[in-house]
C-alpha positions as a printed Julia matrix, in Angstrom:
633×3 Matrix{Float64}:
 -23.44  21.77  100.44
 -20.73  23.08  102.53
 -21.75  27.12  102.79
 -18.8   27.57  105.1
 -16.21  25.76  102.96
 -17.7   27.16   99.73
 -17.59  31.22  101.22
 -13.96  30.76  102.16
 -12.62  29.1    99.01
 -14.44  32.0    96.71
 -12.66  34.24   98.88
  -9.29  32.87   98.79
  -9.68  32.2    94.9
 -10.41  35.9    94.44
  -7.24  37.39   96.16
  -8.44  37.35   99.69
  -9.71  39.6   101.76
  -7.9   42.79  100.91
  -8.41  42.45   97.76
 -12.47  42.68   98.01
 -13.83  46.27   97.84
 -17.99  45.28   97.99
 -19.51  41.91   98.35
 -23.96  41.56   97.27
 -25.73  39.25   96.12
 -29.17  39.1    94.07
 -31.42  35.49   94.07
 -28.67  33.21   91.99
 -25.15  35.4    92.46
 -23.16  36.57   94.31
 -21.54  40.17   93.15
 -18.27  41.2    93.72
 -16.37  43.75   92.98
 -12.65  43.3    93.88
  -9.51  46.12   93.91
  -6.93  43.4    91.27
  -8.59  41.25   89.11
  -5.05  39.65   88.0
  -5.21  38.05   92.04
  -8.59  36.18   90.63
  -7.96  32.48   89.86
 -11.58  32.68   87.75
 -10.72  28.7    86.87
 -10.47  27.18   90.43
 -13.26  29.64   90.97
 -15.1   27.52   88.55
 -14.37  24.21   89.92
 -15.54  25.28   93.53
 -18.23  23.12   94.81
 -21.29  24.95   94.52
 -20.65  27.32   92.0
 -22.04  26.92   88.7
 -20.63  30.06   86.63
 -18.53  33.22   86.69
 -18.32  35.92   84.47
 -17.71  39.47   84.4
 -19.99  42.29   84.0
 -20.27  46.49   84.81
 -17.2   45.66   86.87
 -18.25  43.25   88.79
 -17.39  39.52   88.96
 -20.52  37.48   89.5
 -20.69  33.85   90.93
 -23.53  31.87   89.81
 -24.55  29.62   92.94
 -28.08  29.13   92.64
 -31.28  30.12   94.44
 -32.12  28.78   97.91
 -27.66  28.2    98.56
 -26.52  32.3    97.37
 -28.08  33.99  100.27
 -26.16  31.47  102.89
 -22.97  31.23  101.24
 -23.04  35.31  101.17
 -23.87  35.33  104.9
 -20.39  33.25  105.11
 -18.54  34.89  102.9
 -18.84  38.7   104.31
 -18.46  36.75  107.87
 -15.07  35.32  106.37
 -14.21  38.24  104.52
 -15.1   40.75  108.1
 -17.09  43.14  105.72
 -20.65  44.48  105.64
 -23.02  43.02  102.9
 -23.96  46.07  100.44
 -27.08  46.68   98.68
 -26.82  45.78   94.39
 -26.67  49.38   93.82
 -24.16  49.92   96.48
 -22.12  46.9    94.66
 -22.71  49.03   91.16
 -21.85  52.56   92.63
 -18.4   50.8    94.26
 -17.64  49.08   90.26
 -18.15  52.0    88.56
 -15.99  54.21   91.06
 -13.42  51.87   90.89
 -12.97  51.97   87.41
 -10.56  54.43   85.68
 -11.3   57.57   84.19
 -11.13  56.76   80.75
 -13.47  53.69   81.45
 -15.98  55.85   83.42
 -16.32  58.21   80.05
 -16.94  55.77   77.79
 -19.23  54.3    80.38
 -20.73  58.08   79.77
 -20.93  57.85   76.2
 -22.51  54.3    76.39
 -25.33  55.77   78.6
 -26.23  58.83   76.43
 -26.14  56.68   72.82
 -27.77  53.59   74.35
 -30.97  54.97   74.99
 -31.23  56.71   71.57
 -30.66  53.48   69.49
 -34.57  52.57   68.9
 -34.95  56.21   67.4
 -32.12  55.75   65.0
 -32.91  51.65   64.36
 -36.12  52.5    63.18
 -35.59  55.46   61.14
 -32.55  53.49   59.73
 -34.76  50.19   58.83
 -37.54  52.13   57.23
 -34.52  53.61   55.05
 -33.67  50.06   54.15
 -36.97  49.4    53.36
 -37.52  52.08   51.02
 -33.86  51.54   49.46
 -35.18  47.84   49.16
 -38.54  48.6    46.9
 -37.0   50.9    44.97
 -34.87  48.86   43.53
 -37.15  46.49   42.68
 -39.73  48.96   42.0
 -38.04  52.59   41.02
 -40.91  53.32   40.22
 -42.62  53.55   43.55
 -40.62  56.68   44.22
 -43.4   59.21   43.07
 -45.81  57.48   44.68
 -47.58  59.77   47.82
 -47.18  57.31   50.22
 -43.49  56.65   49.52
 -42.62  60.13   49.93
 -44.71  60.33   53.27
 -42.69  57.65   54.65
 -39.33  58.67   53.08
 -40.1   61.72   55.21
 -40.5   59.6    58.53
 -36.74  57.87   57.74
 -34.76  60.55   57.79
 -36.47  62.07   61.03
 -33.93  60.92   63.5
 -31.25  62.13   61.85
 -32.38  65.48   60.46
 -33.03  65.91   64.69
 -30.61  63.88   65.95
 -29.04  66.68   68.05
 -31.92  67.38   70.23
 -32.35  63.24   70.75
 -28.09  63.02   71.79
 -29.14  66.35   73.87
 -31.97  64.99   75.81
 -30.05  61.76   76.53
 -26.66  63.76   77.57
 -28.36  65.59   79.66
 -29.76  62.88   81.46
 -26.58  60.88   81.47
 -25.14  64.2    83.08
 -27.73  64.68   85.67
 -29.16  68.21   83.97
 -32.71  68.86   83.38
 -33.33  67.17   80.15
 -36.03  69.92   78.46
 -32.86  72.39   78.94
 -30.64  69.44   77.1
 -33.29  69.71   74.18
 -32.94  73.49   74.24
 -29.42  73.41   73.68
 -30.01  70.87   71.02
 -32.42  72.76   69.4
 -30.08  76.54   69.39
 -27.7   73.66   67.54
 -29.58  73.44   64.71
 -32.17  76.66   64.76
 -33.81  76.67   60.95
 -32.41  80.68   61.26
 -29.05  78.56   61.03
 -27.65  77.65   57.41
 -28.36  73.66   57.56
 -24.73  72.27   57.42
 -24.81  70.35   54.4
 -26.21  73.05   52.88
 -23.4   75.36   53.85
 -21.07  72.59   52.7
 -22.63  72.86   48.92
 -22.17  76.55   49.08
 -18.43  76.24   50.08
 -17.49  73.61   47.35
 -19.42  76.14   44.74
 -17.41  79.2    46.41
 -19.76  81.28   47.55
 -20.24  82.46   50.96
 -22.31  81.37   53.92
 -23.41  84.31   56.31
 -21.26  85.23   58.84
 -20.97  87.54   62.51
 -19.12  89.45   64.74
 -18.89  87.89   68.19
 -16.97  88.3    71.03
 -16.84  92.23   71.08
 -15.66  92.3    67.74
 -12.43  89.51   68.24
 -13.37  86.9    65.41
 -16.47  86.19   63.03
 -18.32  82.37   62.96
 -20.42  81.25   60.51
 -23.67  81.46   61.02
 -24.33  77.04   60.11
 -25.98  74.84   62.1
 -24.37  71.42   63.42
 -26.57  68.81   61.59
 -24.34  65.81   61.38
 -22.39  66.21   64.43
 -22.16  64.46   67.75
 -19.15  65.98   70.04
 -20.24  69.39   69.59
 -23.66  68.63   71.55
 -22.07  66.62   74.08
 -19.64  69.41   74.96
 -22.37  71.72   75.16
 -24.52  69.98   77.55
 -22.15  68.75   79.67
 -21.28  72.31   80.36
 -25.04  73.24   80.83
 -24.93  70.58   83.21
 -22.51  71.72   85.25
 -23.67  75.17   84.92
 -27.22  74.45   86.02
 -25.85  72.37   88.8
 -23.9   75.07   90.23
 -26.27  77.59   90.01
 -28.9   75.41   92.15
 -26.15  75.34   94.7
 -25.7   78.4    95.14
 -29.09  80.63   94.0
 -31.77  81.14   96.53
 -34.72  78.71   96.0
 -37.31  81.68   95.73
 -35.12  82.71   92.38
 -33.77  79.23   91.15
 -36.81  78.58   88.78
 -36.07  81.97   87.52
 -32.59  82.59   87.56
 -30.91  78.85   86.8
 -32.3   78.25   83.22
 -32.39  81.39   82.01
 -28.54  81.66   82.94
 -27.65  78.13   82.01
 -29.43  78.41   78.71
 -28.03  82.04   78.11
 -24.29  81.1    78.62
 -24.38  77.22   77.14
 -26.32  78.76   73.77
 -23.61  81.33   73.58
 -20.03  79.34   74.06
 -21.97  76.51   72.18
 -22.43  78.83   68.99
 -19.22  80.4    69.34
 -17.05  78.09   70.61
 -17.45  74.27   71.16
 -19.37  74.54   67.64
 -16.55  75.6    65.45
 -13.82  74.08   67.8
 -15.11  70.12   68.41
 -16.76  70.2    64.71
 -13.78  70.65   63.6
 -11.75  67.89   65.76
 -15.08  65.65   64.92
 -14.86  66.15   61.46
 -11.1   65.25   61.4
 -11.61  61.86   63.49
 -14.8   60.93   61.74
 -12.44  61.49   58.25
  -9.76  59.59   59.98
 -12.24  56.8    60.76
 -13.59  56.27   57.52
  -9.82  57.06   55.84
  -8.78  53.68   57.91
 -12.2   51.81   57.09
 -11.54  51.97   53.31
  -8.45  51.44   53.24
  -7.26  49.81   50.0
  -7.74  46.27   49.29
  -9.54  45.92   52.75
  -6.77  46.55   54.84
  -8.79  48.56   57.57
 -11.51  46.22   57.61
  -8.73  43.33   58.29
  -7.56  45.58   61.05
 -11.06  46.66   62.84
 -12.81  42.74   62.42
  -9.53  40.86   63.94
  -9.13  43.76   67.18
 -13.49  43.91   67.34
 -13.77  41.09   69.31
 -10.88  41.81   72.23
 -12.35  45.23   72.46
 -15.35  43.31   73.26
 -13.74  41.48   75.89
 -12.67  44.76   77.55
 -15.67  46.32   77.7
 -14.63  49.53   75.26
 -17.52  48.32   72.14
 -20.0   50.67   74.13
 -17.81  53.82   72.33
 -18.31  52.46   68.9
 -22.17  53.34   69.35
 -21.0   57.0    69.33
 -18.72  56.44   66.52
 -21.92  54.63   64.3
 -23.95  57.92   65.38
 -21.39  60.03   64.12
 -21.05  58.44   60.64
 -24.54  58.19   60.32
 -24.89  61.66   61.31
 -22.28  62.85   59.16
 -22.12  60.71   56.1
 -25.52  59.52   55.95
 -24.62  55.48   56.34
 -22.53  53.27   58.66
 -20.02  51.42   57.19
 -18.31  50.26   60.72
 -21.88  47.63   61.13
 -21.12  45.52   58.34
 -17.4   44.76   60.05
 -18.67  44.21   63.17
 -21.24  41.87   61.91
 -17.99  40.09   60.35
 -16.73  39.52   63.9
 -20.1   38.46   65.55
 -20.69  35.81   63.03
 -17.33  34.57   63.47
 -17.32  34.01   67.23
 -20.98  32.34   66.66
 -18.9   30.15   64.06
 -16.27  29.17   66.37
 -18.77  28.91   69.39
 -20.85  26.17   67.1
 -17.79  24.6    65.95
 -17.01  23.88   69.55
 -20.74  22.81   70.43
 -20.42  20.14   67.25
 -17.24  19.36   68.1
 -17.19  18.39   71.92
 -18.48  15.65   73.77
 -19.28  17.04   77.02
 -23.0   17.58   77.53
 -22.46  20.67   79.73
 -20.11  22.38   77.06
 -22.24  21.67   74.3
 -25.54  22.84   75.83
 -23.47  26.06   76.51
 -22.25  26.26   72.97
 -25.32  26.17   70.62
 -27.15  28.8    72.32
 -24.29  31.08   72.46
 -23.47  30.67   68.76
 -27.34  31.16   67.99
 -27.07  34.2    69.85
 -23.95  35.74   68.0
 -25.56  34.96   64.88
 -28.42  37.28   66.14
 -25.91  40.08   67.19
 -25.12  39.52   71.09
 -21.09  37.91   71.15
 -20.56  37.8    75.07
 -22.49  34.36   75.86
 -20.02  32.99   73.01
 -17.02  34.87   74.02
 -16.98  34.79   77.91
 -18.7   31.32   77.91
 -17.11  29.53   75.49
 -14.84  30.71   73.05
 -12.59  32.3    75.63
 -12.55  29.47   78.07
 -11.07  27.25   75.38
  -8.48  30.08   73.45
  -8.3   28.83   70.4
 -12.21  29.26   68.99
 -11.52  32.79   69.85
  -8.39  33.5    68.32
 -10.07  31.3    65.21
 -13.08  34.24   65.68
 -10.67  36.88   65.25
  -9.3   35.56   61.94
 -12.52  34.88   60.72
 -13.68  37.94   61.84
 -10.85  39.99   60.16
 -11.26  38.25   56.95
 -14.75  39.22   56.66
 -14.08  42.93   57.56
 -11.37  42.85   54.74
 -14.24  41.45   52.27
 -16.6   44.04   53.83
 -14.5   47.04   53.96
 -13.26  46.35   50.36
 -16.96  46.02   48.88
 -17.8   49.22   50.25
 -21.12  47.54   52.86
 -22.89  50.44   54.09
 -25.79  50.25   56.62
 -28.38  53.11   57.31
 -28.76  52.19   60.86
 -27.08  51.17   64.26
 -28.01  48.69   67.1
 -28.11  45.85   64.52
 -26.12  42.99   63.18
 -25.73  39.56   62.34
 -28.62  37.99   60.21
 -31.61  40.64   61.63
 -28.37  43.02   59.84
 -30.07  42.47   56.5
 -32.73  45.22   56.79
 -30.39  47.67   57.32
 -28.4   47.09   54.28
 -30.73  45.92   51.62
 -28.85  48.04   48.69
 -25.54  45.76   49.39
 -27.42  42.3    50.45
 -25.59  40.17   48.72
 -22.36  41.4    49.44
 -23.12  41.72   52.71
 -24.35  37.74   52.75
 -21.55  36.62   51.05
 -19.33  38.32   53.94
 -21.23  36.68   56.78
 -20.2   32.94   54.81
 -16.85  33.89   54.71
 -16.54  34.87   58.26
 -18.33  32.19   58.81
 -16.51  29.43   57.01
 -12.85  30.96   58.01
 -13.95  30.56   61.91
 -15.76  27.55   61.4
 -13.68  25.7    59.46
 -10.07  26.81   61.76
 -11.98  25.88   65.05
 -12.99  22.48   63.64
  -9.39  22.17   62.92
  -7.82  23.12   65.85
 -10.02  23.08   68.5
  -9.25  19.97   70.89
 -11.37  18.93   73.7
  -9.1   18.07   76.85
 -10.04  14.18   78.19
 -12.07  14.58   81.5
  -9.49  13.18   84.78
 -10.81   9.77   85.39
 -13.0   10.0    89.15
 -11.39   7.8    91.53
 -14.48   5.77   94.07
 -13.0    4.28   97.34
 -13.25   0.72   97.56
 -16.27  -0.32   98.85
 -18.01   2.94   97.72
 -20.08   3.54   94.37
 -21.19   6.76   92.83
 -24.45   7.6    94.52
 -27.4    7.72   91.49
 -30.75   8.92   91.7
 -33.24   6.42   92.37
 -35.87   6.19   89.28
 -39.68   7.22   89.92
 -42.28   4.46   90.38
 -44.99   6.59   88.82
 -42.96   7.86   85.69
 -43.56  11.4    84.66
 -44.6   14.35   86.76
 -46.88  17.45   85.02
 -45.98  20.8    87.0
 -48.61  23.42   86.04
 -47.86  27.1    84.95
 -47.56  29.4    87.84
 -48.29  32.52   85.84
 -50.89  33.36   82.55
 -49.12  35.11   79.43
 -47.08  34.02   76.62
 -44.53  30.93   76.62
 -40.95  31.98   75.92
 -38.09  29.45   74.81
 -35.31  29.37   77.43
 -32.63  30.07   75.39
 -34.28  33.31   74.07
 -34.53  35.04   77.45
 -32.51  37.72   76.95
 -30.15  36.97   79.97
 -27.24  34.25   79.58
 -27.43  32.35   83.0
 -31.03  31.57   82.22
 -30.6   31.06   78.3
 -28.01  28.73   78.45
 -29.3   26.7    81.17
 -26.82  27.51   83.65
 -29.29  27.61   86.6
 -31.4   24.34   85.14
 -33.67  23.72   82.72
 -37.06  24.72   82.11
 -38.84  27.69   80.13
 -40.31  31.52   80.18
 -43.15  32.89   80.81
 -44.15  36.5    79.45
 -46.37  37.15   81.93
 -50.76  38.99   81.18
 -51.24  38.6    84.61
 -49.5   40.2    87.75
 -49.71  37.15   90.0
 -47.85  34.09   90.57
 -49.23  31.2    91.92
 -47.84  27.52   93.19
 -47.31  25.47   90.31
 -47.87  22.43   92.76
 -47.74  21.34   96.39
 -44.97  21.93   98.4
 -42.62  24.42  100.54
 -41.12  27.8    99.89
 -37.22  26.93  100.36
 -36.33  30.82   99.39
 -38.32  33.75   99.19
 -35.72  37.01   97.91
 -36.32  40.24  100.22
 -36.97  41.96   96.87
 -39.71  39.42   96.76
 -38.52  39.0    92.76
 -37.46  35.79   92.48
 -39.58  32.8    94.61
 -38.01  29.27   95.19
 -40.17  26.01   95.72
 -39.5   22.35   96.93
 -42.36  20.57   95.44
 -43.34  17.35   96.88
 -42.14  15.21   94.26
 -39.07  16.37   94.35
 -38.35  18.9    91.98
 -36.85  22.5    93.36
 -38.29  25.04   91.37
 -37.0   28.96   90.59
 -39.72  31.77   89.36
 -37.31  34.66   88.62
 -39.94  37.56   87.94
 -38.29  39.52   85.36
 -35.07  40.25   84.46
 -32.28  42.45   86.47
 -35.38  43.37   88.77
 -33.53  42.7    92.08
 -32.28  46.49   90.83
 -36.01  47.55   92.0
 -35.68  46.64   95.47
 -38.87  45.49   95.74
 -40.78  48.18   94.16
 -43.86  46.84   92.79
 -43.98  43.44   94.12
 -45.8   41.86   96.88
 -45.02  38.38   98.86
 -48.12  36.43  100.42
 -46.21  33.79  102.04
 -42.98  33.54  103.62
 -40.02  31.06  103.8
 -40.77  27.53  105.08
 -44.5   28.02  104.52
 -46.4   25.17  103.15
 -48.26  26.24  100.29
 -51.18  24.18   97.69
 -51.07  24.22   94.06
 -52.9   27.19   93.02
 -52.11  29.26   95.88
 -50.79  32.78   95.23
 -47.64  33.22   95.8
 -46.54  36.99   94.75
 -48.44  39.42   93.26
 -46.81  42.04   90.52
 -47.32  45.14   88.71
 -45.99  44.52   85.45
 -47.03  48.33   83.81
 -44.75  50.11   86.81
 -41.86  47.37   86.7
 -41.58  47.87   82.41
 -42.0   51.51   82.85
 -38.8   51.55   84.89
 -36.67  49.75   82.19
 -36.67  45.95   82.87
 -38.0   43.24   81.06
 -40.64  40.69   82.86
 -39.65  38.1    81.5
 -40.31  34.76   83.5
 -37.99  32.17   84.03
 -39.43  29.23   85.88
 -36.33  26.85   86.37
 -36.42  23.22   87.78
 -32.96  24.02   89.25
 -31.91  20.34   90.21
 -33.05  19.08   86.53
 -29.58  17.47   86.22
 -31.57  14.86   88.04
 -34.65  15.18   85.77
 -35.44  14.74   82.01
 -37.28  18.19   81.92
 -39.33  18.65   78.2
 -41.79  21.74   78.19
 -45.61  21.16   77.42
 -47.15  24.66   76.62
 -46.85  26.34   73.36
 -47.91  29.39   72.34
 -50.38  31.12   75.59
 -50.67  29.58   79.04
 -52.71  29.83   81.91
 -52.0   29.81   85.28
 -52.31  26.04   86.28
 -52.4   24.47   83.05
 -49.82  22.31   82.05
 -45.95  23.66   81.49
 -43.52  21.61   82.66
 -43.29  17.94   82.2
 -39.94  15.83   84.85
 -38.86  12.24   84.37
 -36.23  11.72   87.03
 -33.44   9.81   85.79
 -29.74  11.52   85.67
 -29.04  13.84   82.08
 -26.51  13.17   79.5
């Protein structure tokens, strides 16, 4: 490969030079983030020599290359380019700073409601649950275990300030304990609980009120159960209250003086001000919302399951988690899932309709995976790998997505949680299952059916050999299969469930995952370390018979910058099967976010037939991988 040639046609395809802001790279991609993505020719990108993907992601376009080719092509591209390489933060910081202001809040309201989403998934599946038996059973509803457990569902919610507290303070860069405070003065039990202030109102009677403000206006005295905004307002201000006030109070005071003030002055403007003031603009959207969701006849769903998926495309879905937490919050259910489902299941429709469809290996082995996926709830392997590339499965998504919103949004679906849909979507709305069912087939069948019938594959440009000349083929192997053993012990993970789409749809090569018991990986087989990543997460091999190999220890982890890992050999060395290789501490990697995750990738297996041995457990050195060389397809 052509490093040189490669660096300098990515960087003409992109816009050139002045149109590149930050240039990194991790142990497969390069990552870019560039001032005009309009100047980016993403399809001759594509057919560059070398490069085997590009996508889009947190504002930065990443190349797929490869391991053992990224790290040279980088060190020609920022020579072309006349940059300096940047760390993979550095690359993140420059995205998110480039992006505009109303990106950079929802990017905000993505990071506080993210986090938060196991608290309200399981509180909203054991409310399934429960809705589930008791209509089978009603009579289970007096039992003492029921009730117990009833209790546990509605936790989340009935504290769902504090939770959106803690994680907006954190997403603010405020002491989180002060977030909960604030959270917690939100909905103080010596505060009339909303909904029951609401009852009181719609009897006519009178909720308690005071005098605030030196006498200027009276509040009621409620609490904010069932709102979001409010408590975002509030800490946000905290935030930059408590922020100032470190600035500026002497450190022998700070400990003192900076929460009692931040507390003090939030509590007060929160109870008297952003309360009544955002609750009300909340409760007005939320209405407004739900006004255009049930629509008659289904019109709103039509509307929000045909524009779902584009907002996907743009990035903006991360805002809908705050809109779910709000209508759970306030009304108790979520009736924005069951549309969204709609428009999942239709991309995975059109997505499979391709894979059936086509006859090219590489687009169909993209294709299944990525529908598979959808159907399980994540669109953007469909959508950016497929569906968008050809146009006309997604615009056949949209239709079939906005046809099953209609049917949902006109049978009144409800879920009583977030974070879920697709098929794992049927725990969450167990009271409407087979209306909900039914509206997954007919997304399903609109997509399906309009992709089959439209969808058509363009016929590949016949390859032109000079005379004389034939296409060079890999030579078969005398000795017929080749075993390579497990570098790492744990638990074997199908490729195309690793939560990461370059690995699960065999963009990089073939091979499987390993989830790894043991902190230690070892060499698989004989043969020489081609790359070895300075983050020392991701390990490259050439074994001796031929196969080049890619452990990728956990997922994202080039983030870490090394933290927790430890190389014992270096590039070039020669190393023996069984030898370690890198050593790991999987407890301090998960507890800083990331997935471990294995992929162990024979990255030139379009030269191999690669079939995986192991089932189940492995150990190191046991049989995982099994090569026939012989060309794919």
């Amino acid at each position: 490969m052509d490093y040189k040639s490669c660096a300098q046609q990515i960087l003409k395809e992109i816009g050139g030079k002045d149109n590149l802001i930050s240039a990194a790279h991790c142990a497969t991609r390069l990552r870019l983030v560039i001032s005009d993505n309009s100047k980016c020719n993403k399809e001759h990108l594509e057919n560059i020599d070398g490069v085997k993907g590009v996508f889009e992601a947190s504002g930065q376009l990443q190349i797929i290359i490869g391991t053992g080719t990224v790290n040279n092509v980088y060190d020609e591209f920022i020579k072309a380019a006349g940059v300096t390489g940047a760390t993979k933060e550095e690359a993140k910081q420059a995205a998110v700073n480039k992006a505009p202001l109303w990106r950079r809040a929802i990017k905000v309201l993505s990071d506080i409601f993210v986090p938060i989403i196991p608290a309200i998934v399981a509180s909203g599946l054991l409310m399934g649950l429960l809705n589930g038996f008791a209509s089978i059973y009603p009579a289970i509803a007096n039992d003492g275990s029921y009730k117990l457990v009833s209790l546990f569902s509605n936790a989340a919610f009935v504290f769902l300030p504090v939770l959106i507290a803690i994680s907006a303070a954190k997403a603010f860069g405020g002491n989180q304990f002060l977030g909960a405070v604030i959270g917690m003065i939100m909905i103080h039990p010596d505060l009339t609980n909303a909904y029951t202030a609401a009852t009181m109102l719609a009897a006519g009677k009178s909720v308690p009120q005071v005098s605030v403000w030196f006498g200027l206006y009276n509040i009621n005295l409620v609490g904010y159960q069932g709102h979001v905004i409010p408590i975002i307002i509030a800490v946000w201000v905290m935030c930059l209250i408590e922020k100032k006030l470190h600035k500026i109070v002497p450190s022998m005071l700070d400990l003192f003086v900076t929460p009692l003030v931040s507390v003090l002055v939030t509590g007060y403007l929160s109870l008297t001000i952003f309360g009544p003031v955002f609750s009300f603009l909340e409760s007005g959207l939320l209405s407004g919302i739900k006004a255009l969701i049930t629509l008659p006849y289904g019109i709103g769903g039509l509307i929000c399951g045909g524009v779902y998926a584009p907002i996907v495309v743009t990035g903006l879905h991360q805002m809908f988690n705050g809109l779910e937490t709000g209508l759970l919050s306030a009304y108790k259910y979520n009736n924005w899932m069951p549309i969204a489902t709609a428009a999942n299941i239709a991309q995975g429709a059109a997505a499979l309709a391709v894979a059936l469809k086509t006859r090219n290996a590489k687009t169909k082995s993209m294709a299944l995976p990525s529908s598979l996926s959808a159907f399980l709830g994540i669109t953007e392997p469909a959508i950016f790998g497929v569906n968008l590339r050809f146009v006309k499965p997604f615009a056949c998504g949209c239709i079939g997505g906005a046809i099953g919103g209609m049917f949902a949004s006109w049978m009144g679906i409800k879920a009583t949680a977030m974070g879920i849909t697709g098929l794992f979507g049927i725990m969450i709305t167990t009271a409407y299952l087979p209306q909900y069912l039914l509206e997954m087939a007919i997304s399903f069948a609109v997509s399906f059916g309009l992709t089959r019938l439209v969808y058509r594959e363009k016929k590949p440009e016949p390859i032109t050999v000079a005379a004389g000349t034939e296409q060079a083929k890999p030579a078969l192997r005398a000795d017929g299969k080749t075993e390579i053993s497990s570098p790492l012990t744990g638990s074997i993970v199908a490729l195309k469930d690793v939560p990461d789409a370059t690995f699960a749809e065999g963009i990089l090569g073939q091979g499987v995952a390993v989830q790894p018991t043991e902190g230690k990986v070892v060499a698989p087989a004989d043969g020489v370390v081609s790359t070895l990543f300075e983050t020392h997460h991701a390990i490259g091999l050439t074994l001796d018979s031929g196969e080049e190999l890619l452990i990728h220890i956990g997922l994202n982890t080039v983030e870490l910058e090394g933290e927790g890992y430890m190389a014992h050999v270096e590039v070039d060395d020669r190393v023996t099967k069984g030898q370690t290789l890198i050593t790991f501490d999987i407890p301090l990697i998960e507890k800083k976010g990331y997935k471990i995750v294995t992929p162990v990738i024979v990255t030139n297996s379009d030269a191999y037939d690669v079939s995986v041995l192991a089932q189940g457990s492995v150990q190191s050195m046991q049989p995982l991988l099994a090569t026939k060389k012989g060309v794919q397809g």
